PDB file of C-alpha atoms in Angstrom:
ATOM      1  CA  UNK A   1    -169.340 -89.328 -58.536  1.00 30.00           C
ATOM      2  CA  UNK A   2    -166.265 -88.782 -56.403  1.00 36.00           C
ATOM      3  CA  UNK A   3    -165.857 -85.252 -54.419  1.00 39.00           C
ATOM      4  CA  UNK A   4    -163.044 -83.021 -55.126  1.00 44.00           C
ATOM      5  CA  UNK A   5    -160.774 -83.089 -51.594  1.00 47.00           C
ATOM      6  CA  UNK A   6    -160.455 -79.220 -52.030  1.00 49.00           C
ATOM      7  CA  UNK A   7    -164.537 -79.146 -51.719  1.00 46.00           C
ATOM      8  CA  UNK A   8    -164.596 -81.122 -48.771  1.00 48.00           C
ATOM      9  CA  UNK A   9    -166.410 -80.148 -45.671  1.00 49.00           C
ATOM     10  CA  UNK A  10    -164.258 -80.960 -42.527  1.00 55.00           C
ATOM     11  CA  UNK A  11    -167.364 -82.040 -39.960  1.00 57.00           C
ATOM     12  CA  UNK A  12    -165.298 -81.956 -36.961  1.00 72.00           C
ATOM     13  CA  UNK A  13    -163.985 -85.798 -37.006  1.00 83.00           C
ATOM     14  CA  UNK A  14    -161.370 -85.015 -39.383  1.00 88.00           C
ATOM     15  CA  UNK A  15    -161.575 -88.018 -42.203  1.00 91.00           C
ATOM     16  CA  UNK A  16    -158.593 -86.768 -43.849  1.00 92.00           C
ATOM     17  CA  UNK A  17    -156.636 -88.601 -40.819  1.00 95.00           C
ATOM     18  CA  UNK A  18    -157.539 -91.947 -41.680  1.00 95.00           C
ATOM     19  CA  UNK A  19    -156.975 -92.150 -45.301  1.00 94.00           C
ATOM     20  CA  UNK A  20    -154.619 -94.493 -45.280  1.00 93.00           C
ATOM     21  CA  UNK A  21    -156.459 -96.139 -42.156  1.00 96.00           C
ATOM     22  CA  UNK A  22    -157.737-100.013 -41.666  1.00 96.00           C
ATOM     23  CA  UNK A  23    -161.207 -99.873 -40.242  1.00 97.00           C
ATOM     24  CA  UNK A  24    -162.215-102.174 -36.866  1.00 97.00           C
ATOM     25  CA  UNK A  25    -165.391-103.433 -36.101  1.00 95.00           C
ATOM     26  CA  UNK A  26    -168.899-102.667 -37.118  1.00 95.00           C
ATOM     27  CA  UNK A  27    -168.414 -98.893 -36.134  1.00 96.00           C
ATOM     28  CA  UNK A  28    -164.674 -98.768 -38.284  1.00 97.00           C
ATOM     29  CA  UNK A  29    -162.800 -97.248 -35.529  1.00 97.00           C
ATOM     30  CA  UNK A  30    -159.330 -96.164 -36.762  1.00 98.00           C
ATOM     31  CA  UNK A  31    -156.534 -98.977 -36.017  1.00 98.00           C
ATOM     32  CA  UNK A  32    -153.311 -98.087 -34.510  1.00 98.00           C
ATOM     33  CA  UNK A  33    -150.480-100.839 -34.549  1.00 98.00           C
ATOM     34  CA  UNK A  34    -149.087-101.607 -31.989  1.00 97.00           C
ATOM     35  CA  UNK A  35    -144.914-100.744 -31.844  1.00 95.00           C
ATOM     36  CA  UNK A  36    -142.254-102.903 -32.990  1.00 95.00           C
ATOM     37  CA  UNK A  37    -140.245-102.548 -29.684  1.00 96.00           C
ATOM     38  CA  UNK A  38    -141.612-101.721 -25.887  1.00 97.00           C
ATOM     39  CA  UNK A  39    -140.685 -98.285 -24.796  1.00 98.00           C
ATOM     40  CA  UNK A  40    -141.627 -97.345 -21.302  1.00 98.00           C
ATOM     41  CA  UNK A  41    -141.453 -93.672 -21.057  1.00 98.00           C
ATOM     42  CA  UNK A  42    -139.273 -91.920 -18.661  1.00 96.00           C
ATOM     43  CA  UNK A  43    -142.086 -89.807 -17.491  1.00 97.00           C
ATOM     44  CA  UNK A  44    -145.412 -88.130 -18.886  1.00 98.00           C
ATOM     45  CA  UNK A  45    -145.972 -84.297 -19.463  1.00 98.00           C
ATOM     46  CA  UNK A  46    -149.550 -83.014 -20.137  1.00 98.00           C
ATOM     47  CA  UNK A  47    -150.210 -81.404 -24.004  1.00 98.00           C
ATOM     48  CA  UNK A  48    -150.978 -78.111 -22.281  1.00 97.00           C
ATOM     49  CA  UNK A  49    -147.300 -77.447 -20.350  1.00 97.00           C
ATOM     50  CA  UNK A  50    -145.061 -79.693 -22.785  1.00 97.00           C
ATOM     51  CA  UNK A  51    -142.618 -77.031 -23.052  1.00 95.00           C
ATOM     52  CA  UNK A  52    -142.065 -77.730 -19.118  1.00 95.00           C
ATOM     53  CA  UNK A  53    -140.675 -81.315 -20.215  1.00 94.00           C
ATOM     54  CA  UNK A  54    -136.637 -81.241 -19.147  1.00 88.00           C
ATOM     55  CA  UNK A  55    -134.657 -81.777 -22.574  1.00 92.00           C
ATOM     56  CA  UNK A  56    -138.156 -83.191 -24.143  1.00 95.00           C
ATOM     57  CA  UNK A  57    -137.609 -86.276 -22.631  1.00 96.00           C
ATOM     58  CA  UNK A  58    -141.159 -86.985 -21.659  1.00 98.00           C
ATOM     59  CA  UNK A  59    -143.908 -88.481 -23.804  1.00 98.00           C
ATOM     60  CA  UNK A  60    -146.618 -86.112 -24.489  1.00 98.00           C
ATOM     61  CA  UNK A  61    -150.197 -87.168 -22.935  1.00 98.00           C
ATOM     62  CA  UNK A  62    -153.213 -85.724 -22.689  1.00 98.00           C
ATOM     63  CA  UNK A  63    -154.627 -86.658 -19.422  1.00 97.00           C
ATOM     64  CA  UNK A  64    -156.303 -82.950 -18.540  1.00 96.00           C
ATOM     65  CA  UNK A  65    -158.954 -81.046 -19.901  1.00 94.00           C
ATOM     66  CA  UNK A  66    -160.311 -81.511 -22.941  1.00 93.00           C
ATOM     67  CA  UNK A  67    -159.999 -77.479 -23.709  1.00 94.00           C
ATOM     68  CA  UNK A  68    -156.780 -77.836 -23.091  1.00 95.00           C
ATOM     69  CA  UNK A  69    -155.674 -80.253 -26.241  1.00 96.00           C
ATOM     70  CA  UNK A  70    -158.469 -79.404 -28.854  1.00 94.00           C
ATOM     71  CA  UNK A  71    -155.995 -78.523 -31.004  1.00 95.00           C
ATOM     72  CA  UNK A  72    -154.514 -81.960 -31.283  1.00 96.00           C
ATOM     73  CA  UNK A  73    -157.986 -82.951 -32.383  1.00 95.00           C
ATOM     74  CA  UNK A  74    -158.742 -79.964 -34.972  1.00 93.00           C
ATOM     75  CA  UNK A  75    -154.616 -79.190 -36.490  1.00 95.00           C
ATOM     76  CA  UNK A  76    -153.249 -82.386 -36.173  1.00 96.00           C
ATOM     77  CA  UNK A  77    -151.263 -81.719 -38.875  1.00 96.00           C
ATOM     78  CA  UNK A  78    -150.145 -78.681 -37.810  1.00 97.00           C
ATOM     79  CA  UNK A  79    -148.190 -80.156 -34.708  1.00 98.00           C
ATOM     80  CA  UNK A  80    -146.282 -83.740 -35.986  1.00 98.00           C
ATOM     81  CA  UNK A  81    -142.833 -81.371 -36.254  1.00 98.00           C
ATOM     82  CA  UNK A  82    -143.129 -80.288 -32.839  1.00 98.00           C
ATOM     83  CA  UNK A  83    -144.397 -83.415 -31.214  1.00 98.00           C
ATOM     84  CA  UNK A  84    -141.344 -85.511 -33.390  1.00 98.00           C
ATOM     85  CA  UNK A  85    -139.259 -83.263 -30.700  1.00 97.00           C
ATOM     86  CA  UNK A  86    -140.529 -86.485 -28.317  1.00 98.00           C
ATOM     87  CA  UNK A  87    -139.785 -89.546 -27.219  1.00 98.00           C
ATOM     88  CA  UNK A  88    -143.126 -90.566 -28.208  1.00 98.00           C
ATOM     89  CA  UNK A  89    -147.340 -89.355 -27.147  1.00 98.00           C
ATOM     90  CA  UNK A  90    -149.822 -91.589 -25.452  1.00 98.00           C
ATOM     91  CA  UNK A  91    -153.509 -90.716 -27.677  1.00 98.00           C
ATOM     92  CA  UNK A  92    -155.919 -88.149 -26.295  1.00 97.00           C
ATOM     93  CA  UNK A  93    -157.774 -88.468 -23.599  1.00 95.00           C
ATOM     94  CA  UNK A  94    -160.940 -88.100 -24.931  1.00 93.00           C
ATOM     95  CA  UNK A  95    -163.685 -87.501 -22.290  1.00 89.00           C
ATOM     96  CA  UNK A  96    -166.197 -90.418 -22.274  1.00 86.00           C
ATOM     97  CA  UNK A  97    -168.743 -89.188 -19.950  1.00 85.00           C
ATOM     98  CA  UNK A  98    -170.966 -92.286 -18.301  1.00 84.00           C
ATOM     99  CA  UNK A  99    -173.839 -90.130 -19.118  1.00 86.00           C
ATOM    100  CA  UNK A 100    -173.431 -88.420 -22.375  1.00 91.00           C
ATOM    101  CA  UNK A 101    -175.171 -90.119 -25.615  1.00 94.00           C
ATOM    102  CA  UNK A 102    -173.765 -93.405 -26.945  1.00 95.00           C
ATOM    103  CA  UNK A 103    -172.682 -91.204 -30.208  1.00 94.00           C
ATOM    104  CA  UNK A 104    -170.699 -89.537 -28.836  1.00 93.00           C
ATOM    105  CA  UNK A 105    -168.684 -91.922 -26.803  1.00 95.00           C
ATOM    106  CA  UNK A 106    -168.238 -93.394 -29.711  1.00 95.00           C
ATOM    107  CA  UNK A 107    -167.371 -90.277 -31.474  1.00 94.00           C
ATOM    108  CA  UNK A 108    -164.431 -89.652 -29.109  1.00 95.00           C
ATOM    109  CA  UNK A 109    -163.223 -93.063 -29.023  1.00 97.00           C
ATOM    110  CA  UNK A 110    -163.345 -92.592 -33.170  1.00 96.00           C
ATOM    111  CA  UNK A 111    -160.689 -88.670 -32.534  1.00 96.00           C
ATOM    112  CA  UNK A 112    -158.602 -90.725 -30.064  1.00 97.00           C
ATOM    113  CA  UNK A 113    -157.858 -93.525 -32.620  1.00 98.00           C
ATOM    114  CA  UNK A 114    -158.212 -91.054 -35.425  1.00 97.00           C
ATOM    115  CA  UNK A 115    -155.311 -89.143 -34.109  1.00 98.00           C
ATOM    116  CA  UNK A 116    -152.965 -91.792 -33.036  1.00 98.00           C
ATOM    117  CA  UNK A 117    -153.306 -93.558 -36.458  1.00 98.00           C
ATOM    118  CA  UNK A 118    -152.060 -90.406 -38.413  1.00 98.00           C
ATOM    119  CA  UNK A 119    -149.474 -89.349 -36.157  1.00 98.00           C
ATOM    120  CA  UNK A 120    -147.972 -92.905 -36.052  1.00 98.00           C
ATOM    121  CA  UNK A 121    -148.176 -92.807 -40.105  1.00 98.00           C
ATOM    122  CA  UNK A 122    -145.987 -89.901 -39.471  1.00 98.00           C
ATOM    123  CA  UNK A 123    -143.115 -91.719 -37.874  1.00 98.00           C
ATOM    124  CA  UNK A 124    -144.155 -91.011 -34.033  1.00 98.00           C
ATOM    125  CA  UNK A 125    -144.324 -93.373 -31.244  1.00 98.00           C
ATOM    126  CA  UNK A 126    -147.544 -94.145 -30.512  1.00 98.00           C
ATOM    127  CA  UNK A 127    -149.360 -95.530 -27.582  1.00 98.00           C
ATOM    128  CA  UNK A 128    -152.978 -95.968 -27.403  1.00 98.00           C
ATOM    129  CA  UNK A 129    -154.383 -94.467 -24.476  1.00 98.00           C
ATOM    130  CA  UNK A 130    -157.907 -96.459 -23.533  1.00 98.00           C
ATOM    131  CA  UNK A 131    -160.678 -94.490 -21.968  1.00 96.00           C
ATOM    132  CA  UNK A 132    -163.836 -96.376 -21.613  1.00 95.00           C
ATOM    133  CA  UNK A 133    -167.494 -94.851 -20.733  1.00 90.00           C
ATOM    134  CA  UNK A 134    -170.261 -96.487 -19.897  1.00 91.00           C
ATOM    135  CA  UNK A 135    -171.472-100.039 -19.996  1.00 94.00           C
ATOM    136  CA  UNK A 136    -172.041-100.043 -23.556  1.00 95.00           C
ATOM    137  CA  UNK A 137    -168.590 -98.937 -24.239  1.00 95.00           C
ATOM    138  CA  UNK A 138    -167.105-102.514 -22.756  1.00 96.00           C
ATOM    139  CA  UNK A 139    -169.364-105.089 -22.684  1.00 94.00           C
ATOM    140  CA  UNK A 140    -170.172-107.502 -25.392  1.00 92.00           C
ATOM    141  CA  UNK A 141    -173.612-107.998 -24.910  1.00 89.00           C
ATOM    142  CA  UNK A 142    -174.673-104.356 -25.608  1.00 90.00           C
ATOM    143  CA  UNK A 143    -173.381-103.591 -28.645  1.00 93.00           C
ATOM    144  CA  UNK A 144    -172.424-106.964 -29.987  1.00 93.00           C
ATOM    145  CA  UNK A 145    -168.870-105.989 -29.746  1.00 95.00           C
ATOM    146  CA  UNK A 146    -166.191-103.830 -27.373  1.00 96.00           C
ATOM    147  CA  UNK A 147    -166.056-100.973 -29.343  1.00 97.00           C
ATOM    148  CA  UNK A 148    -163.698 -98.750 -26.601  1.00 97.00           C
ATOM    149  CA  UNK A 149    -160.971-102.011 -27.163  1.00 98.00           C
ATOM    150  CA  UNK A 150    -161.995-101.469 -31.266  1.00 97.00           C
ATOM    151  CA  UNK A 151    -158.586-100.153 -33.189  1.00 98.00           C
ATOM    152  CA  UNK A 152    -155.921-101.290 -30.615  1.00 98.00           C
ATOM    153  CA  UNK A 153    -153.615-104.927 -30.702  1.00 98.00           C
ATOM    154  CA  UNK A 154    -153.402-107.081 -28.278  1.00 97.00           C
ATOM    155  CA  UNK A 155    -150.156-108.246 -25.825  1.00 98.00           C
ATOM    156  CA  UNK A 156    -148.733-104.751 -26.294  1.00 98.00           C
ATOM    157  CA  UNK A 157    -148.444-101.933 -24.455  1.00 98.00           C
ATOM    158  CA  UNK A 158    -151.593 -99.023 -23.596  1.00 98.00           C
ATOM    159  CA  UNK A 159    -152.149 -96.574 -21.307  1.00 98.00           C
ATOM    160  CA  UNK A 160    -154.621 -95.498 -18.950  1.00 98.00           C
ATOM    161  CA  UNK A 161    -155.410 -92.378 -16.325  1.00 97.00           C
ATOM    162  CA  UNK A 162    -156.933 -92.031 -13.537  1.00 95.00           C
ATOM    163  CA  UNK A 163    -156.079 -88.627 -12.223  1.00 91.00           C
ATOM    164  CA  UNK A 164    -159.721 -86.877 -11.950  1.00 85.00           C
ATOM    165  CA  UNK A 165    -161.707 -89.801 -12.871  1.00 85.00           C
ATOM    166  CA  UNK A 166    -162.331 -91.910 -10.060  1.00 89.00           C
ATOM    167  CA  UNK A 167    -163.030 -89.029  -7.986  1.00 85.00           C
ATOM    168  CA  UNK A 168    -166.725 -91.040  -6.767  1.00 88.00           C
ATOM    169  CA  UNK A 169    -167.562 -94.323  -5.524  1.00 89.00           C
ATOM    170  CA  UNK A 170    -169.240 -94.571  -8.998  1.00 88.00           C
ATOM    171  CA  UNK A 171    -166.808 -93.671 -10.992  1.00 88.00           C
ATOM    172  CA  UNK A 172    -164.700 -96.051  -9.067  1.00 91.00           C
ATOM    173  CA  UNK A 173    -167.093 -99.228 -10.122  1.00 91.00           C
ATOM    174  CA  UNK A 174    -166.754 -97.977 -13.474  1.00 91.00           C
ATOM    175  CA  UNK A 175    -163.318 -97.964 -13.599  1.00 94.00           C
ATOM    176  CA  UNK A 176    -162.763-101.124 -12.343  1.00 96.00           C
ATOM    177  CA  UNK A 177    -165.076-102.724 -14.259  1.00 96.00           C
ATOM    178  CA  UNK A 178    -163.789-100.989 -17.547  1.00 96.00           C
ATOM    179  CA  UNK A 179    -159.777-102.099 -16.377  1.00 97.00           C
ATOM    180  CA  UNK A 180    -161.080-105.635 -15.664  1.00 97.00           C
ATOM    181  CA  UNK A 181    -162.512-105.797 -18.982  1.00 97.00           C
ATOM    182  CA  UNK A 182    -159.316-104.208 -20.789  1.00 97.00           C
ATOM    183  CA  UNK A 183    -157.549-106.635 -19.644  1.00 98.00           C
ATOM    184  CA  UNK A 184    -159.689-109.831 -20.712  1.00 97.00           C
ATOM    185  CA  UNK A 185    -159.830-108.362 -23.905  1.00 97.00           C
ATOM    186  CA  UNK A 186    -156.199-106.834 -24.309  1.00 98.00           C
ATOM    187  CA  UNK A 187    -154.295-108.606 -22.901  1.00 97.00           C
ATOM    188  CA  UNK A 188    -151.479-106.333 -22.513  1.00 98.00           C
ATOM    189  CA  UNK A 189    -148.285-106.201 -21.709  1.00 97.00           C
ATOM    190  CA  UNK A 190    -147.543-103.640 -20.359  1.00 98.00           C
ATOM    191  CA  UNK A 191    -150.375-100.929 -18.784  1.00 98.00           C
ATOM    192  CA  UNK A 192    -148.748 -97.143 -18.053  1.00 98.00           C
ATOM    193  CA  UNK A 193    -151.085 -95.309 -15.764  1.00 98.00           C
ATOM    194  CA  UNK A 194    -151.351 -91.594 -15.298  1.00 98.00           C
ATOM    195  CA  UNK A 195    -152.094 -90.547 -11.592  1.00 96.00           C
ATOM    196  CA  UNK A 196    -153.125 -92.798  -8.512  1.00 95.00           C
ATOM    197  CA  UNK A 197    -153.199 -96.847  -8.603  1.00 96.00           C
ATOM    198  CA  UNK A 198    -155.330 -97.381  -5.218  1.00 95.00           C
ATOM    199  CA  UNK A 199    -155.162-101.212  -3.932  1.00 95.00           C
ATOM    200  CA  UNK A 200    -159.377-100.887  -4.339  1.00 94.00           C
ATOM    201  CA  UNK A 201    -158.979-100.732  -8.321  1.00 95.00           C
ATOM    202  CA  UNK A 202    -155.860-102.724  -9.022  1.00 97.00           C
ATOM    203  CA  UNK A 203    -154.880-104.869  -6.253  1.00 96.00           C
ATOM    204  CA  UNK A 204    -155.932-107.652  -8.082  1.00 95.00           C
ATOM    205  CA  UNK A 205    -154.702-107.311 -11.624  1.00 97.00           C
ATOM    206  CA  UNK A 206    -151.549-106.525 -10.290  1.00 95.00           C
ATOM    207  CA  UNK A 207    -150.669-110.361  -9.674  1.00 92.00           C
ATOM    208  CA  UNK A 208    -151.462-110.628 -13.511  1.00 94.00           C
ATOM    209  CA  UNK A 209    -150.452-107.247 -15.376  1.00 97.00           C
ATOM    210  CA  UNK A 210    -147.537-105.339 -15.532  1.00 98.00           C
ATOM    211  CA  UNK A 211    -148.474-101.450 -14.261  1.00 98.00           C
ATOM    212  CA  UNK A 212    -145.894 -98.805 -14.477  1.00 98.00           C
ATOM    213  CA  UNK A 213    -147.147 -95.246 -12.414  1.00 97.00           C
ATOM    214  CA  UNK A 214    -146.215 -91.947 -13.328  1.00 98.00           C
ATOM    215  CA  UNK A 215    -147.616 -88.937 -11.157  1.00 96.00           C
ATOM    216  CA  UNK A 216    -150.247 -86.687 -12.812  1.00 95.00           C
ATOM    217  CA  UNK A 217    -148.342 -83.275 -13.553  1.00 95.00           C
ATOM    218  CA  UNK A 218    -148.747 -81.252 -10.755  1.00 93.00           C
ATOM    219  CA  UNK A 219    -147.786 -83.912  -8.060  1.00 93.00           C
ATOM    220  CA  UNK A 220    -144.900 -84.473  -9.738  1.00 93.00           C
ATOM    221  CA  UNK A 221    -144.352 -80.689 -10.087  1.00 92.00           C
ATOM    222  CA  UNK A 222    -144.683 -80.544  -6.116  1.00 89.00           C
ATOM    223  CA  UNK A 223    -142.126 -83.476  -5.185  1.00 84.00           C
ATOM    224  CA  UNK A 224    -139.545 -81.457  -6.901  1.00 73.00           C
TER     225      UNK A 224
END
């Protein structure tokens, strides 16, 4: 017997998002298509300080603390006017910590997709943002599938961020490994990234992939 809507518990990974939404993969992680047209953003401003953006002509990202954009995840709805004020958002930046449970990687790679699907359904430019965690999140053999690639098109354009993430010689190897991947599986066209691009990470992509940098907020704050 179906549920009434109005009786509905929301559980925290807010179903009413992807009504509308086509599943991927064994895990049905929300699929976002990928834009008509190419726009490369004129610069990036973080969720938190948006209002800082110079005539809103900055997509919205959400490369900083999770704290700081929980709303996003929990009143979607509640900001699609606001956000419309944009050129366009890259998805949340969900944390995917290397040692946190498998579920919940998952689980955040689920609200990243989950979000971008229903703002794109409500006329915004949308550009996946990819944020892998461990092993299991990008390689095949694990989990039988890629799920972190799950709910994104190929030869288009995604985003990535590095500002406060490869911080370790770890977290480094990860990285790489998780871009090298991305890009086997992807195949994009285009790959933003939010914060430093050193030669140890991307040197060699670059001779295959388009990158375009932007600064992570306060650098960019400070060259002013």
């Amino acid at each position: 017997m179906a549920k009434n809507k109005e009786n509905l518990v929301d559980e925290g990974f807010r179903v009413s998002l992807v009504e509308t939404a086509f599943f991927d993969g064994k895990f049905e992680i929300p699929h976002i298509d990928a834009p008509d047209k190419i726009i490369i953003p004129n610069g990036m401003v973080p969720f938190s300080v948006r209002e800082r953006s110079q005539d809103k002509k900055d997509f919205v990202c959400f490369y900083e603390h999770d704290i700081n954009f929980r709303d996003i995840l929990t009143k979607t709805e509640e900001y699609v006017d606001e956000l419309k004020q944009y050129p366009g958002i890259i998805t949340p930046d969900c944390s995917l910590y290397i040692d946190a449970p498998l579920c919940v990687q998952i689980a955040d790679i689920y609200l990243n997709r989950a979000v971008g699907h229903y703002l794109q359904k409500q006329g915004l430019y949308v550009i996946p943002n990819i944020r892998w965690g461990d092993e299991r999140t990008f390689k095949e053999e694990f989990l039988g599938e890629k799920v972190v690639f799950q709910g994104v098109d190929k030869h288009s354009i995604v985003s990535v961020g590095t500002y406060g993430q490869i911080q370790s010689a770890e977290s480094k190897r990860f990285f790489r490994e998780g871009l090298s991947e991305m890009i086997k599986e992807l195949e994009p066209e285009v790959v933003l990234v939010y914060g430093s691009m050193p030669d140890t990470i991307f040197a060699d992509f670059k001779k295959t992939t388009k990158f375009i940098p932007y600064p992570d907020w306060t650098t960019r704050m400070k060259s002013k």
